[in-house]
């Protein structure tokens, strides 16, 4: 259980991660909040008295998102580098900020699909082009657009040429496999999905985008337009329940079923993670070359301020393979060379996005 010093220290942990992510204004706000936050407001009292693990629970980013939303509406400027003004903003807008602490950030960054598509290309190279995506922790479902986006990954193209959203990260290292790929279907689940067709929910999602990243806001706007044009297949539900049900459903011959997720594993309770691992292992024993199974994840290595793209395929006895490293928001992707590191993903303590 956290105490007030631990909860206050989480602001510096997040600030250092923002430093590493070239987000100085957000880093500055985190440090200012550590200085000015008190228990005199309900928002401050709740943050400083947070009973859980503040880094894993993203308490800092919950509050930063609320403050950014105030800034976007032109109501207040929490980024003015003025401690007294920031303290006044928190006091004045206490009722508005408090609900932002009720749930984890819904940071649905479409460019994260660059890391996920890198993993999917490894799957397509192993089993063929036809892919069925099952995504957990989908948030607003923007990564479910992965089959409708265009990608340039180190010179390897994927996706429809006429897509309104092209993802071109800075590429480092060897490119991914130049394998044909077709996303036959993409479905997702989230415990509290965001419907970006609702202007209020879309604005809330934008609040979680760091003020230092206007290009992310532009990309978010394009992705939201794509959802308005054709909705994604996103349902509300509990991740392990949904995974178990989806894996039990019939699978088309010649199509690889892929469990996919990004920056969600840390938010799942240990029992939920164990159930998903068990469900995938059981489904893996049933997988065949005609009906393969794969797992593609993009999750943080919080000690090194980067994310790791790992791939596991069945039928195969090989463990998860680390095939790429990536920026948390997909700004760069670094392809790795075989032989790949082979071990399951292990969460580490530290900062995160």
Coordinates of C-alpha atoms in Angstrom, one line a residue:
X1 CA 0.0 0.0 0.0
X2 CA 1.4 3.4 -1.0
X3 CA 1.9 6.3 1.4
X4 CA 2.0 10.0 0.7
X5 CA 5.8 10.2 0.0
X6 CA 5.4 7.3 -2.5
X7 CA 2.5 8.9 -4.2
X8 CA 4.3 12.3 -4.4
X9 CA 7.4 10.6 -5.8
X10 CA 5.4 9.1 -8.6
X11 CA 5.3 12.6 -10.2
X12 CA 9.1 12.6 -10.6
X13 CA 9.1 9.0 -11.9
X14 CA 6.6 10.1 -14.6
X15 CA 8.6 13.4 -15.3
X16 CA 11.7 11.4 -16.0
X17 CA 9.9 9.3 -18.5
X18 CA 8.5 12.4 -20.1
X19 CA 12.1 13.7 -20.3
X20 CA 13.1 10.5 -22.1
X21 CA 10.1 10.9 -24.4
X22 CA 11.0 14.5 -25.4
X23 CA 8.0 15.9 -23.7
X24 CA 9.4 18.8 -21.6
X25 CA 6.1 20.7 -21.0
X26 CA 4.4 17.5 -19.6
X27 CA 7.5 16.8 -17.6
X28 CA 7.5 20.3 -16.1
X29 CA 3.8 20.0 -15.2
X30 CA 4.5 16.7 -13.4
X31 CA 7.3 18.3 -11.3
X32 CA 5.1 21.3 -10.6
X33 CA 2.3 19.1 -9.4
X34 CA 4.7 17.3 -7.0
X35 CA 5.5 20.7 -5.5
X36 CA 2.0 22.3 -5.3
X37 CA -0.4 19.4 -4.7
X38 CA -1.8 19.4 -1.2
X39 CA -4.7 17.6 0.7
X40 CA -6.6 20.9 0.8
X41 CA -8.5 19.9 -2.4
X42 CA -10.4 16.7 -2.9
X43 CA -8.3 16.0 -6.0
X44 CA -5.0 16.5 -4.1
X45 CA -6.3 14.5 -1.1
X46 CA -7.2 11.5 -3.3
X47 CA -3.9 11.5 -5.2
X48 CA -1.7 11.9 -2.2
X49 CA -3.7 9.3 -0.3
X50 CA -3.9 6.8 -3.2
X51 CA -4.0 3.3 -1.7
X52 CA -2.6 1.4 -4.7
X53 CA 0.6 1.5 -6.7
X54 CA 0.7 5.0 -8.1
X55 CA 2.9 4.2 -11.1
X56 CA 1.1 1.1 -12.2
X57 CA -2.3 2.9 -11.6
X58 CA -1.2 5.9 -13.7
X59 CA -2.4 8.4 -11.1
X60 CA -0.1 11.1 -12.4
X61 CA -1.3 10.8 -16.0
X62 CA -4.9 10.7 -14.8
X63 CA -4.5 14.2 -13.3
X64 CA -2.3 15.5 -16.2
X65 CA -5.1 14.4 -18.6
X66 CA -7.6 16.4 -16.8
X67 CA -5.4 19.5 -16.7
X68 CA -4.6 19.2 -20.4
X69 CA -8.4 19.0 -21.1
X70 CA -8.8 22.3 -19.3
X71 CA -6.1 23.8 -21.4
X72 CA -7.6 22.5 -24.6
X73 CA -10.9 24.1 -23.7
X74 CA -9.2 27.5 -23.1
X75 CA -10.3 27.4 -19.5
X76 CA -6.9 27.4 -17.8
X77 CA -3.2 27.2 -18.5
X78 CA -1.6 24.6 -16.3
X79 CA 1.6 24.7 -18.4
X80 CA 2.5 28.3 -17.6
X81 CA 5.3 27.3 -15.3
X82 CA 3.8 29.2 -12.4
X83 CA 3.3 27.2 -9.2
X84 CA 0.9 29.7 -7.6
X85 CA -1.3 29.7 -10.8
X86 CA -1.3 25.9 -10.9
X87 CA -2.3 25.6 -7.3
X88 CA -5.2 28.0 -8.0
X89 CA -6.3 26.0 -11.1
X90 CA -6.5 22.8 -9.0
X91 CA -8.5 24.6 -6.3
X92 CA -10.8 26.4 -8.7
X93 CA -11.5 23.3 -10.9
X94 CA -11.4 20.7 -8.1
X95 CA -14.9 19.3 -9.1
X96 CA -13.9 19.0 -12.8
X97 CA -10.5 17.3 -12.1
X98 CA -11.7 14.8 -9.5
X99 CA -13.5 12.5 -12.0
X100 CA -10.4 12.1 -14.1
X101 CA -9.0 10.0 -11.2
X102 CA -11.8 7.4 -11.5
X103 CA -10.1 5.3 -14.2
X104 CA -6.8 4.7 -16.0
X105 CA -5.8 6.9 -18.9
X106 CA -7.3 5.9 -22.3
X107 CA -4.3 6.7 -24.4
X108 CA -5.2 5.2 -27.7
X109 CA -2.3 6.1 -30.0
X110 CA -2.9 5.0 -33.6
X111 CA 0.9 5.1 -34.4
X112 CA 1.4 2.3 -31.9
X113 CA 0.1 0.1 -34.7
X114 CA 3.6 0.5 -36.3
X115 CA 5.0 -1.8 -33.6
X116 CA 2.0 -4.1 -33.7
X117 CA 2.1 -4.4 -37.5
X118 CA 5.8 -5.2 -37.2
X119 CA 4.9 -8.2 -35.1
X120 CA 2.0 -9.2 -37.4
X121 CA 4.4 -9.2 -40.4
X122 CA 6.5 -11.8 -38.6
X123 CA 3.3 -13.8 -38.1
X124 CA 2.4 -13.5 -41.7
X125 CA 5.9 -14.6 -42.8
X126 CA 5.4 -17.7 -40.7
X127 CA 1.9 -18.7 -41.6
X128 CA 0.6 -16.7 -44.6
X129 CA -1.2 -13.4 -45.2
X130 CA -4.6 -14.0 -43.7
X131 CA -4.9 -12.6 -40.2
X132 CA -7.7 -12.4 -37.7
X133 CA -7.0 -9.9 -34.9
X134 CA -8.3 -10.2 -31.3
X135 CA -7.3 -7.1 -29.3
X136 CA -7.7 -6.7 -25.6
X137 CA -7.5 -3.3 -23.9
X138 CA -8.7 -1.6 -27.1
X139 CA -9.7 1.7 -25.5
X140 CA -11.4 3.5 -28.4
X141 CA -10.5 0.8 -30.9
X142 CA -8.1 2.9 -33.0
X143 CA -5.6 0.1 -33.3
X144 CA -8.5 -2.0 -34.7
X145 CA -8.1 0.2 -37.8
X146 CA -4.7 -1.6 -38.4
X147 CA -6.1 -3.3 -41.5
X148 CA -7.3 0.0 -42.9
X149 CA -4.1 2.0 -42.3
X150 CA -1.1 2.3 -44.7
X151 CA 2.3 1.5 -43.2
X152 CA 5.9 2.2 -44.4
X153 CA 8.1 0.2 -42.0
X154 CA 11.7 0.6 -43.1
X155 CA 10.7 0.5 -46.7
X156 CA 8.3 -2.5 -46.2
X157 CA 4.8 -1.4 -47.2
X158 CA 1.6 -2.9 -45.8
X159 CA -2.1 -1.9 -45.9
X160 CA -4.3 -0.2 -48.5
X161 CA -2.5 2.4 -50.7
X162 CA -5.5 4.7 -50.5
X163 CA -5.8 4.8 -46.7
X164 CA -6.5 8.3 -45.3
X165 CA -3.9 7.5 -42.5
X166 CA -0.4 6.5 -43.3
X167 CA 1.9 5.4 -40.4
X168 CA 5.6 6.1 -41.1
X169 CA 7.8 5.8 -38.0
X170 CA 11.5 6.5 -38.0
X171 CA 12.9 3.1 -38.8
X172 CA 16.1 1.7 -37.2
X173 CA 17.8 -1.6 -37.7
X174 CA 16.7 -4.3 -40.2
X175 CA 13.2 -4.0 -41.7
X176 CA 10.5 -6.5 -40.8
X177 CA 9.6 -9.4 -43.1
X178 CA 8.3 -8.1 -46.5
X179 CA 5.4 -10.6 -46.2
X180 CA 2.0 -10.1 -47.8
X181 CA -0.6 -9.5 -45.1
X182 CA -4.4 -9.1 -45.1
X183 CA -6.3 -8.3 -41.9
X184 CA -9.5 -10.4 -42.5
X185 CA -11.2 -9.2 -39.3
X186 CA -10.3 -7.2 -36.3
X187 CA -12.3 -7.4 -33.0
X188 CA -11.6 -5.8 -29.7
X189 CA -12.7 -5.6 -26.1
X190 CA -12.2 -3.0 -23.3
X191 CA -13.4 -2.9 -19.8
X192 CA -14.6 0.7 -20.5
X193 CA -14.5 1.3 -24.2
X194 CA -14.4 4.9 -25.5
X195 CA -16.9 5.8 -28.3
X196 CA -15.1 8.5 -30.2
X197 CA -18.3 9.2 -32.2
X198 CA -19.4 10.9 -29.0
X199 CA -17.7 14.4 -29.0
X200 CA -17.3 14.4 -25.2
X201 CA -15.6 11.0 -25.2
X202 CA -13.4 12.1 -28.1
X203 CA -12.3 15.2 -26.3
X204 CA -11.5 13.1 -23.2
X205 CA -9.3 10.9 -25.3
X206 CA -7.5 14.0 -26.7
X207 CA -6.9 15.2 -23.1
X208 CA -4.6 12.2 -22.5
X209 CA -2.4 13.1 -25.5
X210 CA 0.6 15.0 -24.2
X211 CA 0.6 18.7 -25.0
X212 CA 4.1 18.3 -26.5
X213 CA 2.8 16.1 -29.3
X214 CA 0.6 18.1 -31.7
X215 CA 1.3 15.5 -34.4
X216 CA -0.4 12.9 -32.3
X217 CA -3.5 15.1 -32.0
X218 CA -3.6 15.4 -35.7
X219 CA -3.3 11.6 -36.1
X220 CA -6.0 11.1 -33.5
X221 CA -8.3 13.3 -35.5
X222 CA -7.7 11.3 -38.7
X223 CA -8.3 8.0 -36.9
X224 CA -11.5 9.3 -35.4
X225 CA -12.7 10.3 -38.8
X226 CA -12.1 6.8 -40.0
X227 CA -14.2 5.4 -37.1
X228 CA -17.0 7.8 -38.1
X229 CA -16.8 6.5 -41.7
X230 CA -17.0 2.9 -40.6
X231 CA -17.2 1.7 -37.0
X232 CA -14.8 -0.7 -35.4
X233 CA -15.9 -4.0 -33.9
X234 CA -15.4 -3.1 -30.2
X235 CA -17.3 -4.5 -27.2
X236 CA -17.3 -3.9 -23.5
X237 CA -16.2 -6.8 -21.4
X238 CA -13.6 -8.4 -19.2
X239 CA -10.4 -9.4 -21.1
X240 CA -10.0 -13.0 -19.9
X241 CA -13.7 -13.8 -20.3
X242 CA -13.6 -12.4 -23.8
X243 CA -10.3 -14.1 -24.8
X244 CA -11.6 -17.5 -23.6
X245 CA -14.8 -17.1 -25.6
X246 CA -13.0 -15.9 -28.8
X247 CA -10.5 -18.7 -28.7
X248 CA -13.3 -21.2 -28.3
X249 CA -15.1 -19.9 -31.4
X250 CA -14.7 -21.5 -34.8
X251 CA -11.6 -20.4 -36.8
X252 CA -11.5 -20.1 -40.6
X253 CA -9.1 -22.5 -42.3
X254 CA -6.0 -20.7 -43.6
X255 CA -6.4 -17.8 -41.2
X256 CA -4.1 -17.1 -38.3
X257 CA -5.9 -16.0 -35.1
X258 CA -3.8 -13.4 -33.3
X259 CA -4.2 -12.1 -29.8
X260 CA -2.8 -8.5 -29.9
X261 CA -2.4 -5.8 -27.2
X262 CA -0.3 -2.7 -26.4
X263 CA 0.3 -1.0 -23.1
X264 CA -2.4 -3.0 -21.4
X265 CA -0.8 -5.9 -19.6
X266 CA 0.2 -3.8 -16.6
X267 CA -3.4 -2.8 -16.0
X268 CA -4.7 -6.4 -15.8
X269 CA -4.9 -8.1 -12.3
X270 CA -2.5 -11.0 -11.9
X271 CA -5.4 -13.5 -12.0
X272 CA -6.6 -12.1 -15.4
X273 CA -3.1 -12.3 -16.8
X274 CA -2.8 -15.9 -15.6
X275 CA -6.2 -16.8 -17.2
X276 CA -5.1 -15.3 -20.6
X277 CA -1.8 -17.2 -20.5
X278 CA -3.6 -20.4 -19.7
X279 CA -6.2 -19.9 -22.5
X280 CA -3.5 -19.1 -25.1
X281 CA -1.5 -22.1 -24.0
X282 CA -4.5 -24.4 -24.3
X283 CA -5.5 -23.0 -27.7
X284 CA -1.9 -23.4 -28.7
X285 CA -2.0 -27.1 -28.2
X286 CA -5.0 -27.2 -30.6
X287 CA -3.4 -25.0 -33.2
X288 CA -2.5 -26.5 -36.6
X289 CA -0.7 -25.2 -39.7
X290 CA -4.2 -24.8 -41.2
X291 CA -5.5 -22.9 -38.2
X292 CA -2.5 -21.3 -36.5
X293 CA -2.4 -19.1 -33.4
X294 CA -0.1 -16.2 -32.5
X295 CA 0.3 -13.6 -29.8
X296 CA 1.7 -10.1 -30.6
X297 CA 2.3 -7.7 -27.8
X298 CA 3.8 -4.2 -27.5
X299 CA 4.5 -3.6 -23.8
X300 CA 6.8 -1.3 -21.9
X301 CA 10.3 -2.0 -20.6
X302 CA 9.9 0.8 -18.1
X303 CA 13.5 0.5 -16.9
X304 CA 14.9 1.4 -20.3
X305 CA 12.1 3.8 -21.4
X306 CA 11.2 1.8 -24.4
X307 CA 8.6 -0.7 -25.5
X308 CA 9.2 -4.3 -26.7
X309 CA 7.4 -6.1 -29.5
X310 CA 7.2 -9.8 -28.8
X311 CA 5.7 -12.6 -30.9
X312 CA 4.7 -16.1 -30.0
X313 CA 3.4 -18.6 -32.6
X314 CA 1.7 -22.0 -32.5
X315 CA 2.1 -24.7 -33.6
X316 CA 5.6 -24.3 -32.3
X317 CA 7.6 -25.1 -29.2
X318 CA 9.5 -21.8 -29.4
X319 CA 8.9 -19.2 -26.6
X320 CA 8.1 -15.6 -27.2
X321 CA 10.6 -13.8 -29.4
X322 CA 11.6 -10.2 -29.1
X323 CA 11.5 -8.9 -32.7
X324 CA 11.5 -5.1 -32.3
X325 CA 11.9 -2.2 -29.9
X326 CA 9.7 0.8 -30.2
X327 CA 9.0 4.3 -28.9
X328 CA 5.9 4.3 -26.6
X329 CA 3.9 6.3 -29.2
X330 CA 5.4 4.6 -32.2
X331 CA 7.6 7.5 -33.3
X332 CA 10.4 5.1 -34.0
X333 CA 10.7 1.3 -34.4
X334 CA 13.9 -0.6 -34.2
X335 CA 13.8 -4.0 -35.9
X336 CA 16.0 -6.7 -34.4
X337 CA 18.0 -9.4 -36.1
X338 CA 17.7 -13.2 -35.6
X339 CA 18.5 -15.0 -33.5
X340 CA 15.9 -13.2 -31.3
X341 CA 15.8 -13.1 -27.6
X342 CA 13.4 -15.7 -26.4
X343 CA 11.7 -15.3 -23.1
X344 CA 8.2 -14.3 -22.0
X345 CA 7.5 -10.6 -21.3
X346 CA 8.3 -9.6 -17.7
X347 CA 6.9 -6.4 -16.3
X348 CA 9.3 -4.0 -14.6
X349 CA 8.8 -1.3 -12.1
X350 CA 9.3 2.3 -13.3
X351 CA 7.7 4.9 -15.5
X352 CA 5.4 4.3 -18.3
X353 CA 3.2 6.1 -20.8

